[in-house]
PDB file of C-alpha atoms in Angstrom:
ATOM      1  CA  MET A  10      -0.014   0.004  -0.003  1.00 68.00           C
ATOM      2  CA  THR A  11       2.863   2.377   0.790  1.00 77.00           C
ATOM      3  CA  ARG A  12       4.454   1.900  -2.623  1.00 83.00           C
ATOM      4  CA  LEU A  13       1.134   2.460  -4.349  1.00 85.00           C
ATOM      5  CA  PHE A  14       0.569   5.711  -2.430  1.00 86.00           C
ATOM      6  CA  PHE A  15       4.175   6.770  -3.115  1.00 86.00           C
ATOM      7  CA  ALA A  16       3.696   6.028  -6.852  1.00 89.00           C
ATOM      8  CA  LEU A  17       0.578   8.255  -6.906  1.00 92.00           C
ATOM      9  CA  ILE A  18       2.526  10.992  -5.168  1.00 90.00           C
ATOM     10  CA  LEU A  19       5.324  10.781  -7.668  1.00 91.00           C
ATOM     11  CA  ILE A  20       3.019  10.799 -10.665  1.00 93.00           C
ATOM     12  CA  ILE A  21       1.104  13.905  -9.256  1.00 92.00           C
ATOM     13  CA  THR A  22       4.418  15.643  -8.427  1.00 91.00           C
ATOM     14  CA  ALA A  23       5.844  14.910 -11.902  1.00 92.00           C
ATOM     15  CA  PHE A  24       2.757  16.397 -13.591  1.00 92.00           C
ATOM     16  CA  VAL A  25       2.774  19.449 -11.395  1.00 90.00           C
ATOM     17  CA  GLN A  26       6.547  19.983 -11.766  1.00 87.00           C
ATOM     18  CA  ILE A  27       6.446  19.739 -15.512  1.00 88.00           C
ATOM     19  CA  THR A  28       3.177  21.460 -16.289  1.00 86.00           C
ATOM     20  CA  VAL A  29       2.394  23.970 -13.525  1.00 84.00           C
ATOM     21  CA  PHE A  30       5.780  25.143 -12.162  1.00 79.00           C
ATOM     22  CA  PRO A  31       6.963  26.532 -15.419  1.00 76.00           C
ATOM     23  CA  VAL A  32       3.834  28.625 -15.752  1.00 79.00           C
ATOM     24  CA  VAL A  33       3.555  30.039 -12.200  1.00 78.00           C
ATOM     25  CA  ASN A  34       7.323  30.225 -11.468  1.00 71.00           C
ATOM     26  CA  VAL A  35       8.257  33.881 -11.501  1.00 65.00           C
ATOM     27  CA  LEU A  36      12.038  33.251 -11.039  1.00 68.00           C
ATOM     28  CA  GLY A  37      12.294  30.848 -13.865  1.00 70.00           C
ATOM     29  CA  ILE A  38      13.937  28.311 -11.669  1.00 79.00           C
ATOM     30  CA  GLY A  39      12.492  26.102  -8.918  1.00 80.00           C
ATOM     31  CA  PRO A  40      13.315  23.099  -6.766  1.00 85.00           C
ATOM     32  CA  ASN A  41      13.381  19.567  -8.300  1.00 89.00           C
ATOM     33  CA  LEU A  42      10.627  17.949  -6.216  1.00 90.00           C
ATOM     34  CA  ILE A  43      10.954  14.617  -7.954  1.00 93.00           C
ATOM     35  CA  LEU A  44      14.763  14.506  -7.117  1.00 92.00           C
ATOM     36  CA  VAL A  45      14.025  15.448  -3.511  1.00 91.00           C
ATOM     37  CA  LEU A  46      11.315  12.705  -3.214  1.00 91.00           C
ATOM     38  CA  VAL A  47      13.659  10.071  -4.596  1.00 92.00           C
ATOM     39  CA  LEU A  48      16.406  11.148  -2.271  1.00 90.00           C
ATOM     40  CA  VAL A  49      14.115  11.150   0.786  1.00 87.00           C
ATOM     41  CA  TRP A  50      12.638   7.803  -0.098  1.00 88.00           C
ATOM     42  CA  SER A  51      16.042   6.277  -0.611  1.00 89.00           C
ATOM     43  CA  GLY A  52      17.290   7.870   2.635  1.00 84.00           C
ATOM     44  CA  LEU A  53      14.480   6.272   4.589  1.00 83.00           C
ATOM     45  CA  ARG A  54      14.248   2.897   2.703  1.00 86.00           C
ATOM     46  CA  GLY A  55      17.683   2.318   1.166  1.00 88.00           C
ATOM     47  CA  ALA A  56      19.235   2.554  -2.251  1.00 90.00           C
ATOM     48  CA  PRO A  57      17.570  -0.597  -3.708  1.00 93.00           C
ATOM     49  CA  GLU A  58      14.193   0.818  -2.932  1.00 90.00           C
ATOM     50  CA  GLY A  59      15.071   4.148  -4.395  1.00 90.00           C
ATOM     51  CA  LEU A  60      16.505   2.464  -7.561  1.00 93.00           C
ATOM     52  CA  LEU A  61      13.188   0.671  -7.884  1.00 92.00           C
ATOM     53  CA  TRP A  62      11.495   4.039  -8.706  1.00 92.00           C
ATOM     54  CA  VAL A  63      14.249   5.359 -11.030  1.00 93.00           C
ATOM     55  CA  PHE A  64      13.226   3.545 -14.310  1.00 92.00           C
ATOM     56  CA  PRO A  65       9.453   4.061 -14.331  1.00 94.00           C
ATOM     57  CA  LEU A  66       9.760   7.588 -13.043  1.00 94.00           C
ATOM     58  CA  GLY A  67      12.481   8.358 -15.482  1.00 93.00           C
ATOM     59  CA  LEU A  68      10.372   7.139 -18.354  1.00 94.00           C
ATOM     60  CA  LEU A  69       7.456   9.205 -17.139  1.00 94.00           C
ATOM     61  CA  LEU A  70       9.586  12.287 -17.009  1.00 93.00           C
ATOM     62  CA  ASP A  71      11.099  11.549 -20.387  1.00 91.00           C
ATOM     63  CA  VAL A  72       7.621  11.336 -21.939  1.00 93.00           C
ATOM     64  CA  LEU A  73       6.397  14.484 -20.243  1.00 91.00           C
ATOM     65  CA  THR A  74       9.433  16.570 -21.065  1.00 89.00           C
ATOM     66  CA  LEU A  75      10.223  15.007 -24.436  1.00 87.00           C
ATOM     67  CA  ASP A  76      13.807  14.371 -23.357  1.00 85.00           C
ATOM     68  CA  PRO A  77      15.814  11.550 -24.779  1.00 85.00           C
ATOM     69  CA  LEU A  78      14.419   8.266 -23.639  1.00 88.00           C
ATOM     70  CA  GLY A  79      16.245   7.123 -20.445  1.00 88.00           C
ATOM     71  CA  SER A  80      17.980  10.392 -19.665  1.00 89.00           C
ATOM     72  CA  ASN A  81      15.882  11.274 -16.619  1.00 91.00           C
ATOM     73  CA  GLY A  82      16.144   7.769 -15.187  1.00 92.00           C
ATOM     74  CA  LEU A  83      19.877   7.787 -15.692  1.00 93.00           C
ATOM     75  CA  ALA A  84      20.141  11.160 -13.928  1.00 93.00           C
ATOM     76  CA  LEU A  85      18.176   9.880 -11.014  1.00 94.00           C
ATOM     77  CA  VAL A  86      20.436   6.889 -10.367  1.00 95.00           C
ATOM     78  CA  PRO A  87      23.082   8.835  -8.381  1.00 95.00           C
ATOM     79  CA  VAL A  88      20.260  10.485  -6.436  1.00 93.00           C
ATOM     80  CA  ALA A  89      18.971   7.164  -5.256  1.00 94.00           C
ATOM     81  CA  LEU A  90      22.477   5.976  -4.426  1.00 93.00           C
ATOM     82  CA  ILE A  91      23.364   9.074  -2.412  1.00 91.00           C
ATOM     83  CA  GLY A  92      20.056   8.795  -0.601  1.00 88.00           C
ATOM     84  CA  GLY A  93      20.861   5.161   0.157  1.00 88.00           C
ATOM     85  CA  LEU A  94      24.281   6.102   1.553  1.00 86.00           C
ATOM     86  CA  ALA A  95      22.730   8.570   3.924  1.00 79.00           C
ATOM     87  CA  ARG A  96      20.056   5.991   4.916  1.00 74.00           C
ATOM     88  CA  ARG A  97      18.272   6.973   8.194  1.00 61.00           C
ATOM     89  CA  ARG A  98      21.082   9.327   8.968  1.00 63.00           C
ATOM     90  CA  LEU A  99      19.641  11.973   6.739  1.00 58.00           C
ATOM     91  CA  PHE A 100      18.087  13.913   9.594  1.00 58.00           C
ATOM     92  CA  HIS A 101      19.265  12.109  12.697  1.00 61.00           C
ATOM     93  CA  SER A 102      22.792  13.440  12.473  1.00 58.00           C
ATOM     94  CA  GLY A 103      22.432  17.200  12.561  1.00 60.00           C
ATOM     95  CA  VAL A 104      22.503  19.605   9.704  1.00 62.00           C
ATOM     96  CA  ILE A 105      25.694  18.726   7.802  1.00 72.00           C
ATOM     97  CA  ILE A 106      24.828  15.328   6.319  1.00 74.00           C
ATOM     98  CA  PRO A 107      21.416  16.402   4.974  1.00 75.00           C
ATOM     99  CA  LEU A 108      22.886  19.534   3.393  1.00 78.00           C
ATOM    100  CA  VAL A 109      25.847  17.581   1.829  1.00 83.00           C
ATOM    101  CA  ALA A 110      23.555  14.834   0.633  1.00 86.00           C
ATOM    102  CA  VAL A 111      21.070  17.273  -1.019  1.00 88.00           C
ATOM    103  CA  VAL A 112      23.717  19.283  -2.677  1.00 90.00           C
ATOM    104  CA  ALA A 113      25.755  16.194  -3.813  1.00 92.00           C
ATOM    105  CA  ALA A 114      22.503  14.481  -5.223  1.00 92.00           C
ATOM    106  CA  THR A 115      21.409  17.705  -7.036  1.00 91.00           C
ATOM    107  CA  LEU A 116      24.878  18.375  -8.488  1.00 92.00           C
ATOM    108  CA  ALA A 117      25.255  14.661  -9.534  1.00 92.00           C
ATOM    109  CA  HIS A 118      21.785  14.776 -11.212  1.00 91.00           C
ATOM    110  CA  HIS A 119      22.710  17.999 -12.972  1.00 89.00           C
ATOM    111  CA  ILE A 120      26.072  16.629 -14.232  1.00 89.00           C
ATOM    112  CA  VAL A 121      24.541  13.469 -15.585  1.00 90.00           C
ATOM    113  CA  THR A 122      21.823  15.646 -17.281  1.00 88.00           C
ATOM    114  CA  LEU A 123      24.496  17.808 -18.870  1.00 87.00           C
ATOM    115  CA  LEU A 124      26.525  14.757 -20.006  1.00 88.00           C
ATOM    116  CA  VAL A 125      23.417  13.250 -21.625  1.00 87.00           C
ATOM    117  CA  SER A 126      22.628  16.600 -23.226  1.00 84.00           C
ATOM    118  CA  LEU A 127      26.239  16.858 -24.633  1.00 86.00           C
ATOM    119  CA  LEU A 128      26.065  13.184 -26.016  1.00 86.00           C
ATOM    120  CA  ALA A 129      22.707  14.027 -27.592  1.00 82.00           C
ATOM    121  CA  GLY A 130      24.291  17.035 -29.426  1.00 81.00           C
ATOM    122  CA  THR A 131      22.775  19.747 -27.322  1.00 78.00           C
ATOM    123  CA  SER A 132      25.268  22.082 -25.708  1.00 71.00           C
ATOM    124  CA  TYR A 133      24.745  24.645 -22.914  1.00 73.00           C
ATOM    125  CA  PRO A 134      27.093  27.391 -21.722  1.00 77.00           C
ATOM    126  CA  LEU A 135      29.214  25.797 -18.892  1.00 75.00           C
ATOM    127  CA  LEU A 136      29.113  28.747 -16.505  1.00 80.00           C
ATOM    128  CA  ALA A 137      25.367  29.180 -16.880  1.00 81.00           C
ATOM    129  CA  SER A 138      24.897  25.380 -16.309  1.00 81.00           C
ATOM    130  CA  VAL A 139      27.045  25.505 -13.140  1.00 82.00           C
ATOM    131  CA  ARG A 140      25.118  28.496 -11.833  1.00 85.00           C
ATOM    132  CA  LEU A 141      21.829  26.677 -12.503  1.00 84.00           C
ATOM    133  CA  GLY A 142      22.983  23.543 -10.731  1.00 85.00           C
ATOM    134  CA  ILE A 143      24.041  25.533  -7.673  1.00 88.00           C
ATOM    135  CA  LEU A 144      20.855  27.441  -7.459  1.00 87.00           C
ATOM    136  CA  THR A 145      18.736  24.316  -7.924  1.00 86.00           C
ATOM    137  CA  ALA A 146      20.799  22.662  -5.120  1.00 90.00           C
ATOM    138  CA  LEU A 147      20.049  25.587  -2.756  1.00 88.00           C
ATOM    139  CA  LEU A 148      16.328  25.465  -3.583  1.00 88.00           C
ATOM    140  CA  ASN A 149      16.378  21.638  -3.015  1.00 88.00           C
ATOM    141  CA  VAL A 150      17.985  22.114   0.399  1.00 88.00           C
ATOM    142  CA  MET A 151      15.018  24.249   1.389  1.00 87.00           C
ATOM    143  CA  VAL A 152      12.429  21.605   0.157  1.00 86.00           C
ATOM    144  CA  VAL A 153      13.938  18.519   1.768  1.00 83.00           C
ATOM    145  CA  PRO A 154      12.718  19.070   5.338  1.00 80.00           C
ATOM    146  CA  PRO A 155       8.935  19.417   4.424  1.00 84.00           C
ATOM    147  CA  MET A 156       9.287  16.430   1.964  1.00 83.00           C
ATOM    148  CA  TYR A 157      10.998  14.263   4.590  1.00 80.00           C
ATOM    149  CA  LEU A 158       8.285  15.075   7.092  1.00 81.00           C
ATOM    150  CA  PHE A 159       5.620  14.277   4.589  1.00 82.00           C
ATOM    151  CA  VAL A 160       7.140  10.835   3.696  1.00 79.00           C
ATOM    152  CA  LEU A 161       7.697  10.184   7.398  1.00 77.00           C
ATOM    153  CA  LEU A 162       4.120  11.082   8.311  1.00 81.00           C
ATOM    154  CA  MET A 163       2.854   8.912   5.374  1.00 78.00           C
ATOM    155  CA  GLU A 164       4.533   5.903   6.902  1.00 72.00           C
ATOM    156  CA  ARG A 165       3.489   6.688  10.470  1.00 76.00           C
ATOM    157  CA  MET A 166      -0.154   7.359   9.746  1.00 73.00           C
ATOM    158  CA  GLY A 167      -0.854   3.924   8.673  1.00 61.00           C
ATOM    159  CA  VAL A 168      -0.196   3.999   4.926  1.00 54.00           C
ATOM    160  CA  GLY A 169       2.729   1.741   5.480  1.00 48.00           C
ATOM    161  CA  ARG A 170       1.087  -0.523   8.041  1.00 46.00           C
ATOM    162  CA  ALA A 171      -1.299  -2.133   5.587  1.00 44.00           C
ATOM    163  CA  ALA A 172       1.627  -3.343   3.507  1.00 44.00           C
ATOM    164  CA  ARG A 173       3.504  -4.709   6.482  1.00 44.00           C
ATOM    165  CA  ALA A 174       0.492  -6.530   8.066  1.00 41.00           C
TER     166      ALA A 174
END
């Protein structure tokens, strides 16, 4: 039951991030909620559980954004691995590990996305790409605590109990 509910949350978040955020975003840049959800899920349940979501979620994002097939899933792999490395210590160890994990996951995602774009023949100015990656990482840092609490509450309010019983 927990996985089904999380899948629904991921699908809704993907549609909102791809269709609504670009229209209402005044700054032209926003947090990557999908990345944050995969990071938090992997941090709570381990890298294998996070990697379970990478392929189907990546395909959904590829279809919604018209990116090369497999590019979003490939970019989410390091996010799930970093979340798995920080498993359960994400918020139980102070401020440093969550900040480092979010920044590392965002920058790894951004680097993979840039490499895939370069291989596909699309090039972006390097300095602008670095700035965009850093700004996105900072925005993702602000979004992680509420997303973490949401996923934790989802598990504690009984959504996860039906699957374990």
